[in-house]
Short mmCIF file of C-alpha atoms in Angstrom, two decimals:
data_model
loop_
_atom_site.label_atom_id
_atom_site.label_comp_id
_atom_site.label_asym_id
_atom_site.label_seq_id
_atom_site.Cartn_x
_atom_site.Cartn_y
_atom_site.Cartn_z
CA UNK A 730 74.20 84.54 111.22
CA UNK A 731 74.81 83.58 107.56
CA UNK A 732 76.86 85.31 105.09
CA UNK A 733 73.75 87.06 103.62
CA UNK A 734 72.39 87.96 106.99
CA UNK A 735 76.00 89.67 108.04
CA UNK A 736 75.73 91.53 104.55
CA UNK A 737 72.57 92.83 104.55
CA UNK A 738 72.38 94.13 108.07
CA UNK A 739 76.45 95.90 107.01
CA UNK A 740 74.23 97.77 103.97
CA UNK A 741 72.01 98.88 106.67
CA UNK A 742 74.51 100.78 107.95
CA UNK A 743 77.45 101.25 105.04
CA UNK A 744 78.09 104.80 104.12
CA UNK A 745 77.73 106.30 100.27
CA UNK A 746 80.76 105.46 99.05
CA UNK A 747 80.59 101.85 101.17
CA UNK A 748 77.09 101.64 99.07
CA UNK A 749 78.65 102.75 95.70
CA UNK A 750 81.14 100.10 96.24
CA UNK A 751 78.78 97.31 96.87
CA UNK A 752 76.49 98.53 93.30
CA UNK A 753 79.58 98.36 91.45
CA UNK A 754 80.91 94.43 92.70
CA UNK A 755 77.36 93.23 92.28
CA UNK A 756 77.05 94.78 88.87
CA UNK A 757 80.17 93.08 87.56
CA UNK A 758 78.77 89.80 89.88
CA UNK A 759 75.55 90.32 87.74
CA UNK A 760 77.53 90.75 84.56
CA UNK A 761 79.85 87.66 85.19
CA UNK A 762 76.89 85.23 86.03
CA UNK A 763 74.87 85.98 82.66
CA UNK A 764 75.39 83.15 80.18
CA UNK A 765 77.15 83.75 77.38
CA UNK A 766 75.50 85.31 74.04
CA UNK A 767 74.68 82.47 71.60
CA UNK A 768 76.12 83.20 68.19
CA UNK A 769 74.38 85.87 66.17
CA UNK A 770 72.38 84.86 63.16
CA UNK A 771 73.16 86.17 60.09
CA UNK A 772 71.35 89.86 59.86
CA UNK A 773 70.95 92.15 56.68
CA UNK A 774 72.16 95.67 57.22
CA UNK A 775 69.39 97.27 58.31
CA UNK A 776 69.54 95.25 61.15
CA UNK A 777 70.90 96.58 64.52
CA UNK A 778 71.47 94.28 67.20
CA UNK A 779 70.11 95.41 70.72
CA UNK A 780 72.57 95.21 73.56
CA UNK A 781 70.95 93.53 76.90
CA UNK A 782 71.27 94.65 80.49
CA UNK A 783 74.82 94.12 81.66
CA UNK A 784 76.49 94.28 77.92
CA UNK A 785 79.23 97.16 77.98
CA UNK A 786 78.80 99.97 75.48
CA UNK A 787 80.55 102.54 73.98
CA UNK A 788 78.30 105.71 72.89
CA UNK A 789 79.16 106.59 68.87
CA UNK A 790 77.80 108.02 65.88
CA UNK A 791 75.37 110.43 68.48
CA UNK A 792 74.37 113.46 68.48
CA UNK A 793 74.98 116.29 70.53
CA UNK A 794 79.19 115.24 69.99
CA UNK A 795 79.60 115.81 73.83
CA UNK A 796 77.89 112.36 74.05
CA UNK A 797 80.34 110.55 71.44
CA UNK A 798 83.12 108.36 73.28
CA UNK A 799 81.25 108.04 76.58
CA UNK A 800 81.37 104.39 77.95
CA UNK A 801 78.93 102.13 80.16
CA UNK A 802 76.55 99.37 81.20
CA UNK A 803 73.24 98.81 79.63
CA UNK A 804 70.97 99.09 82.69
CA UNK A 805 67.38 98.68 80.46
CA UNK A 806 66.59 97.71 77.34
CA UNK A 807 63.19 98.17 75.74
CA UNK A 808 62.10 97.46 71.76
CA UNK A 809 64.35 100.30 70.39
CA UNK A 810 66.10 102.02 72.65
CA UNK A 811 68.32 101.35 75.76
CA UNK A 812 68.98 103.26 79.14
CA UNK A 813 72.92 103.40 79.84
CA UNK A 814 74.59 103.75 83.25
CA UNK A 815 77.91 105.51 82.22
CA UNK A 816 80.78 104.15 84.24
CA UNK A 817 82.94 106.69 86.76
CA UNK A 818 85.40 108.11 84.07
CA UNK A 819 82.40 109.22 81.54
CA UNK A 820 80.69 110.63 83.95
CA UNK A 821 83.76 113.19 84.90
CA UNK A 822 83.93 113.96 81.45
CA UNK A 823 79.80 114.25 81.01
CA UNK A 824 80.21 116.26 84.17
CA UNK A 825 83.09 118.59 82.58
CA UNK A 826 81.14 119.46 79.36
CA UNK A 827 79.42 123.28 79.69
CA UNK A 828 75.93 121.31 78.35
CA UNK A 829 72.87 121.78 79.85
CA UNK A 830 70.89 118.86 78.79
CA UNK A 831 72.08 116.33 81.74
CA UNK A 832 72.40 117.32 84.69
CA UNK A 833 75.60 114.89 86.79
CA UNK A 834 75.00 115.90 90.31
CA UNK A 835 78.51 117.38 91.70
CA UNK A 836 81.03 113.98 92.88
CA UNK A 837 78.69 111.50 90.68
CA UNK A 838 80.30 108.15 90.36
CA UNK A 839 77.78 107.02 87.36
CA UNK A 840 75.16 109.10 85.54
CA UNK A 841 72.22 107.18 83.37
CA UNK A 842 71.32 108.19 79.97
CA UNK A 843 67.76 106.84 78.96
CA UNK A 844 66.59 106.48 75.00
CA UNK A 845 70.04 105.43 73.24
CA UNK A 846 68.95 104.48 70.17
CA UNK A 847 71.01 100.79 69.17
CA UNK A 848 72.95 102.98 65.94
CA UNK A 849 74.30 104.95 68.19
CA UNK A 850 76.61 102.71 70.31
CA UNK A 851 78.76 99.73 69.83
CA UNK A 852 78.94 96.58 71.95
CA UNK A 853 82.66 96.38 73.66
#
């Protein structure tokens, strides 16, 4: 049986938090095998850039302000907007807020938050 083979048929049987582990080393596989960015052209300020799946953001100049400071990995991005999958410590603190807006389901390791508009983050 082949490394792939012995994989597969262990996710067959891994456990949530076995699972949870696996999604996290294949994102950061995912993230590690993506060539690098070529430089940016020159842009005029009314220019955002658009972060791609994989790029690591940091959620700023947002509103509602529970939102501000949250980090994570694009996941999806469309024309103008992008979906973000915050990473584990964001999602506590998402989690922690008294909002009602999102709803983290109780021991979330990641929570996604679809429609971030490219002003409102910054590429780490």
């Amino acid at each position: 049986m082949s490394d792939f083979e012995t994989a597969r048929a262990f996710i067959s049987t891994a456990t949530a938090e076995q699972v949870e582990l696996i999604a996290a080393a294949l994102r950061s596989r995912r993230l590690a095998l993506r060539p690098a960015p070529a430089e940016m052209a020159t842009r005029t300020s009314s220019m955002v850039q658009i972060a791609s799946p994989g790029d690591r953001v940091r959620i700023d100049r947002i509103r509602p302000q529970y939102l501000k400071g949250l980090t994570g990995m694009v996941i999806h991005a469309r024309v103008s907007r992008v979906d973000i999958e915050l990473d584990a410590e964001s999602t506590l603190k998402l989690a922690a807020t008294r909002q009602t807006r999102f709803e983290v389901p109780a021991g979330a390791t990641s929570f996604v938050i679809e429609g971030v508009h490219p002003t409102s983050y910054d590429i780490l």
